[in-house]
PDB file of C-alpha atoms in Angstrom:
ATOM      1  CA  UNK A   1     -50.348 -84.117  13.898  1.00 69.00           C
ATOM      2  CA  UNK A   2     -48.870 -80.594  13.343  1.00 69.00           C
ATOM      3  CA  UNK A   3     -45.594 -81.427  15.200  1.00 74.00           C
ATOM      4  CA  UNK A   4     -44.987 -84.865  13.129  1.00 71.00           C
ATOM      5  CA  UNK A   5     -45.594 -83.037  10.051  1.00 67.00           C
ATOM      6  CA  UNK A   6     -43.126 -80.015  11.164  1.00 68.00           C
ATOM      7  CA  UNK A   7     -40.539 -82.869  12.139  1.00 71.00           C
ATOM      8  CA  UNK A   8     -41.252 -84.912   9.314  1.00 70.00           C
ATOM      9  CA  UNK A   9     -40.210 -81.398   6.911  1.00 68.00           C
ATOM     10  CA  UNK A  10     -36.854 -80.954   9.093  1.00 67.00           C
ATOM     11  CA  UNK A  11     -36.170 -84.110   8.479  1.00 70.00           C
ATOM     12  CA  UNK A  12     -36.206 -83.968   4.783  1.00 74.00           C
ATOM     13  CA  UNK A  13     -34.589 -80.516   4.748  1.00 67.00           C
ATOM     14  CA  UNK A  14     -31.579 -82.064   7.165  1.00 66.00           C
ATOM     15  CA  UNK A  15     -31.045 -85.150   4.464  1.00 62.00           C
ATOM     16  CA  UNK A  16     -30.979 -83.053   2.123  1.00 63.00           C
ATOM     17  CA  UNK A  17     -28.615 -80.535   3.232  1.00 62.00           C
ATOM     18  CA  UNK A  18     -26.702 -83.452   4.142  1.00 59.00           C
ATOM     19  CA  UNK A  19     -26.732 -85.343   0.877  1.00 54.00           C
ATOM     20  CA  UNK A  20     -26.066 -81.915  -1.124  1.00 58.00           C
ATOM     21  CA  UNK A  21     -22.770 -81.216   0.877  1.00 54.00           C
ATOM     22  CA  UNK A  22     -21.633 -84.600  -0.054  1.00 49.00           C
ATOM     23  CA  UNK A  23     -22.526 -83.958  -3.513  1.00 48.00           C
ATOM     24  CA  UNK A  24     -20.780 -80.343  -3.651  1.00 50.00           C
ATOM     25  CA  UNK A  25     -17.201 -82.122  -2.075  1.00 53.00           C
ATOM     26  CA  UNK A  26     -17.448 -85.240  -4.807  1.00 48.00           C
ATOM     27  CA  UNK A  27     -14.181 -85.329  -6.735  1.00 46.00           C
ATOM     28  CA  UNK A  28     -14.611 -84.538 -10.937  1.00 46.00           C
ATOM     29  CA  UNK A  29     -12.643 -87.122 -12.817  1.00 46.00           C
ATOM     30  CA  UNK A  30     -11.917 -84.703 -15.211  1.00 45.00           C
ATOM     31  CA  UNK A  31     -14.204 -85.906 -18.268  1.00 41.00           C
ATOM     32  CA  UNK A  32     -16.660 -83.311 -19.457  1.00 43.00           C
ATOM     33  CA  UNK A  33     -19.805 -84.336 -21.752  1.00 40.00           C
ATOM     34  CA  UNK A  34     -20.500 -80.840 -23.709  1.00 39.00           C
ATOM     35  CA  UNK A  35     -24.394 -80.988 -24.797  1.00 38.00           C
ATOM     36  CA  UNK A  36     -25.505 -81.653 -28.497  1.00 37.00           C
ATOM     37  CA  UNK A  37     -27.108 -78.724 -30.382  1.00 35.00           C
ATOM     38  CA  UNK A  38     -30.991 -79.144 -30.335  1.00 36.00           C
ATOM     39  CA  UNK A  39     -33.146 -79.799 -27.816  1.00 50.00           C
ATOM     40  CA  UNK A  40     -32.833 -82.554 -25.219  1.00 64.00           C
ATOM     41  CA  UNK A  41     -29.104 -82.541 -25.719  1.00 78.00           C
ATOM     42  CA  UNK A  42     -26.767 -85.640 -26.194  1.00 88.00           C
ATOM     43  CA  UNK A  43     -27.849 -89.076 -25.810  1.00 92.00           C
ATOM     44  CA  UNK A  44     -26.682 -91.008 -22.682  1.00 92.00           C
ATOM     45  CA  UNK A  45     -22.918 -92.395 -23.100  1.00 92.00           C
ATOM     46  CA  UNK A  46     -22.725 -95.596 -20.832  1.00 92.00           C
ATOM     47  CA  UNK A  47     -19.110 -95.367 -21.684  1.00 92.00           C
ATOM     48  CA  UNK A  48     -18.953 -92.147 -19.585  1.00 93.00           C
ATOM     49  CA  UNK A  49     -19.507 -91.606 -15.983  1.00 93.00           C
ATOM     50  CA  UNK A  50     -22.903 -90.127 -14.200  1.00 93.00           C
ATOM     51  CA  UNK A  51     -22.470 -87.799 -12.157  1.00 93.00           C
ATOM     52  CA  UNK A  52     -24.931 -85.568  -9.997  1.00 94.00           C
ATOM     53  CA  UNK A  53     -23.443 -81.812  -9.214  1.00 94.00           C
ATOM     54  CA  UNK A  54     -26.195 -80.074  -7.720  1.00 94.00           C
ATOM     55  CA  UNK A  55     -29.766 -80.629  -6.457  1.00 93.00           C
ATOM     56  CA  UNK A  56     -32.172 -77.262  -6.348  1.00 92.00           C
ATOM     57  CA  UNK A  57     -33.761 -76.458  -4.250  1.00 91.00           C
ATOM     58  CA  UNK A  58     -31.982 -78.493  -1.490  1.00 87.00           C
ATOM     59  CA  UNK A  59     -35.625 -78.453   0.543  1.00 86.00           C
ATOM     60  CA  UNK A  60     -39.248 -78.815  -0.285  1.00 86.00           C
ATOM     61  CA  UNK A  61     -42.167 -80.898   0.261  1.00 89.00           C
ATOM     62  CA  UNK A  62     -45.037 -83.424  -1.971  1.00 91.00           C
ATOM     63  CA  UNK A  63     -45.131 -82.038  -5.167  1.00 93.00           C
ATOM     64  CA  UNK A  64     -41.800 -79.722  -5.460  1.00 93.00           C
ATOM     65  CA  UNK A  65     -39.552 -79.406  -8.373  1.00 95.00           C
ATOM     66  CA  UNK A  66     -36.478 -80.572  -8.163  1.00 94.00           C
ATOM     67  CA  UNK A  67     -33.776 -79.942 -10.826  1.00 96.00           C
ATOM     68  CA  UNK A  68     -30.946 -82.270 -10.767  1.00 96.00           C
ATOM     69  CA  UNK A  69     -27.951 -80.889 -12.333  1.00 96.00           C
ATOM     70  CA  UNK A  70     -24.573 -83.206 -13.216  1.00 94.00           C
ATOM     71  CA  UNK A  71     -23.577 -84.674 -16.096  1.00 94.00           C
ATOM     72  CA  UNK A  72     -24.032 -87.611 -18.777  1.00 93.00           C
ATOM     73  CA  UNK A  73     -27.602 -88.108 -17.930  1.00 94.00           C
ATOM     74  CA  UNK A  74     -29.108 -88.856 -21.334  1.00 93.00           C
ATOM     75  CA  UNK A  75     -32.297 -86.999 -23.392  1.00 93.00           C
ATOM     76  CA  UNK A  76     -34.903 -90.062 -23.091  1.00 93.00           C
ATOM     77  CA  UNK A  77     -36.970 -89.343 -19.688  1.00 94.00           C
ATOM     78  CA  UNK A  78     -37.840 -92.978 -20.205  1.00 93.00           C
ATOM     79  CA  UNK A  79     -34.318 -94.417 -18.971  1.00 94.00           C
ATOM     80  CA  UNK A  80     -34.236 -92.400 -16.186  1.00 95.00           C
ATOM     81  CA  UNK A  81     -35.564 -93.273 -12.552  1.00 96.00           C
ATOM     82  CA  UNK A  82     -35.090 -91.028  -9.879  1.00 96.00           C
ATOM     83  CA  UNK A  83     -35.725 -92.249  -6.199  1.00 94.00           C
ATOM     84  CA  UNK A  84     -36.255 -89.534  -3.629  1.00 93.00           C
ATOM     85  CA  UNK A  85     -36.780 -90.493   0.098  1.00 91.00           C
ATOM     86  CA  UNK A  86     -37.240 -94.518  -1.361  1.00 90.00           C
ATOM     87  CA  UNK A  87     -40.017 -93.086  -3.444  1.00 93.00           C
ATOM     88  CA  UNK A  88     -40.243 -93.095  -6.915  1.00 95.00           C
ATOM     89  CA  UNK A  89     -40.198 -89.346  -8.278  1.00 95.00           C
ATOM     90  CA  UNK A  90     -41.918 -88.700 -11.542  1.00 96.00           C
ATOM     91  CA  UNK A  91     -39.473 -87.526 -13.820  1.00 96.00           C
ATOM     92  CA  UNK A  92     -40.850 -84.592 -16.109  1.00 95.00           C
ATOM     93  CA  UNK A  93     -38.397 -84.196 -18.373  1.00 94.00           C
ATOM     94  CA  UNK A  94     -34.335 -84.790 -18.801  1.00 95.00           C
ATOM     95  CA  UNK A  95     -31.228 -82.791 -20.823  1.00 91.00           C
ATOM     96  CA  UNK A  96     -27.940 -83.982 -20.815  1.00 91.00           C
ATOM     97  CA  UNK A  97     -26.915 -82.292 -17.457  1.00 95.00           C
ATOM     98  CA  UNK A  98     -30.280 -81.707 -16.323  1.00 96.00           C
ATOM     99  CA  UNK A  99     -33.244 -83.828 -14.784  1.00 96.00           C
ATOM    100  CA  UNK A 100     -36.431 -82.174 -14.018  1.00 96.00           C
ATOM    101  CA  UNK A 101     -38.455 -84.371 -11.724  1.00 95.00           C
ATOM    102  CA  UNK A 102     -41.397 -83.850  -8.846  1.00 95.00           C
ATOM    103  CA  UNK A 103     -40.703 -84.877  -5.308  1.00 94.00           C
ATOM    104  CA  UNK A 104     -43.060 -87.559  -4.503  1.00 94.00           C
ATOM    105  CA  UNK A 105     -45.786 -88.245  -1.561  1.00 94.00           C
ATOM    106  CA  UNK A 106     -44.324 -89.898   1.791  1.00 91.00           C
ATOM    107  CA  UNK A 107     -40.603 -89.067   0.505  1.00 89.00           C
ATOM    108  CA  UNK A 108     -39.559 -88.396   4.083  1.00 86.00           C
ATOM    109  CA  UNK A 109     -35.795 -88.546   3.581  1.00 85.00           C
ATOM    110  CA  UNK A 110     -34.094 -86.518   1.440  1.00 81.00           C
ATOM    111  CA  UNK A 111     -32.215 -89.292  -0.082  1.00 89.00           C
ATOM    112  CA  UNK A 112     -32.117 -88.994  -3.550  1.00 91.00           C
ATOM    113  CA  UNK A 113     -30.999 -91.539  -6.083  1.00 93.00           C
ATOM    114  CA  UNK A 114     -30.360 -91.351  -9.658  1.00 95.00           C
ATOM    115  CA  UNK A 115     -30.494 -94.550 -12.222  1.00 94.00           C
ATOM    116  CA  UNK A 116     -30.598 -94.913 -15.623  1.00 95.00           C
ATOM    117  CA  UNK A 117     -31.740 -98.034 -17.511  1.00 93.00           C
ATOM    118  CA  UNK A 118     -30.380 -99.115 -20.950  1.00 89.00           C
ATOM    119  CA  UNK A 119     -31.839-102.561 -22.077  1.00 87.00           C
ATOM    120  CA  UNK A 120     -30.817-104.771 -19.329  1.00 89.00           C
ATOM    121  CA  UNK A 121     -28.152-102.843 -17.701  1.00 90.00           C
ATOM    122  CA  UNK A 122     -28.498-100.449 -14.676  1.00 92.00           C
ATOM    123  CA  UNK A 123     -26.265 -97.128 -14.544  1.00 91.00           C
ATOM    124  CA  UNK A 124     -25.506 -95.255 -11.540  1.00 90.00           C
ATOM    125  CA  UNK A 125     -23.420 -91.906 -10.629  1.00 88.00           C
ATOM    126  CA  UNK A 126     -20.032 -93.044  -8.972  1.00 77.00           C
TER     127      UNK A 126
END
């Protein structure tokens, strides 16, 4: 049981090493959304791109925060859904180029997916 837990851990820490060096070599199309004053900071632009920069810490298990850092990603925690390892993390609380969310039980991958929902449409980082 020990040894499926230990591989289960190097497994998440591998995908998301993996997905965090693809992050870090992502082009920047050269648009920058500057925060609002206040708390939360600016609304989410849907005329703007998403984009995800960073993910810290790049390992962890049920239960660790994660801090997503990019850009364009709103102030209403209630748009966004964040996916990690197919499972849905709760998110705890979201700035413009910030989203604080938990990693979630059986997330096995480190795959982690970012969406935001506005009415009927679905937004994604590029």
């Amino acid at each position: 049981m020990k040894q499926k837990v230990m591989k289960a851990c190097l497994g998440i820490l591998w995908a998301m090493f993996t997905l965090t060096t693809f992050l870090l070599q992502s082009c920047d199309n050269g648009k920058e959304v500057t925060p609002a004053q206040g708390s939360g900071g600016s609304p989410f632009n849907p005329q703007l791109p998403i984009s995800v920069k960073e993910i810290s810490p790049t390992n962890g298990a049920a239960g660790q925060k994660v801090l997503i850092y990019g850009e364009n990603f709103g102030n209403d925690p209630s748009l966004i859904e964040v996916t990690i390892g197919g499972q849905k993390a709760p998110v705890v609380n979201v700035q413009s180029t910030v989203i604080y969310c938990i990693v979630p039980t059986k997330a096995y991958s480190g795959e982690i997916q970012v969406t935001i929902k506005q009415g009927e449409e679905i937004y994604q980082p590029r």
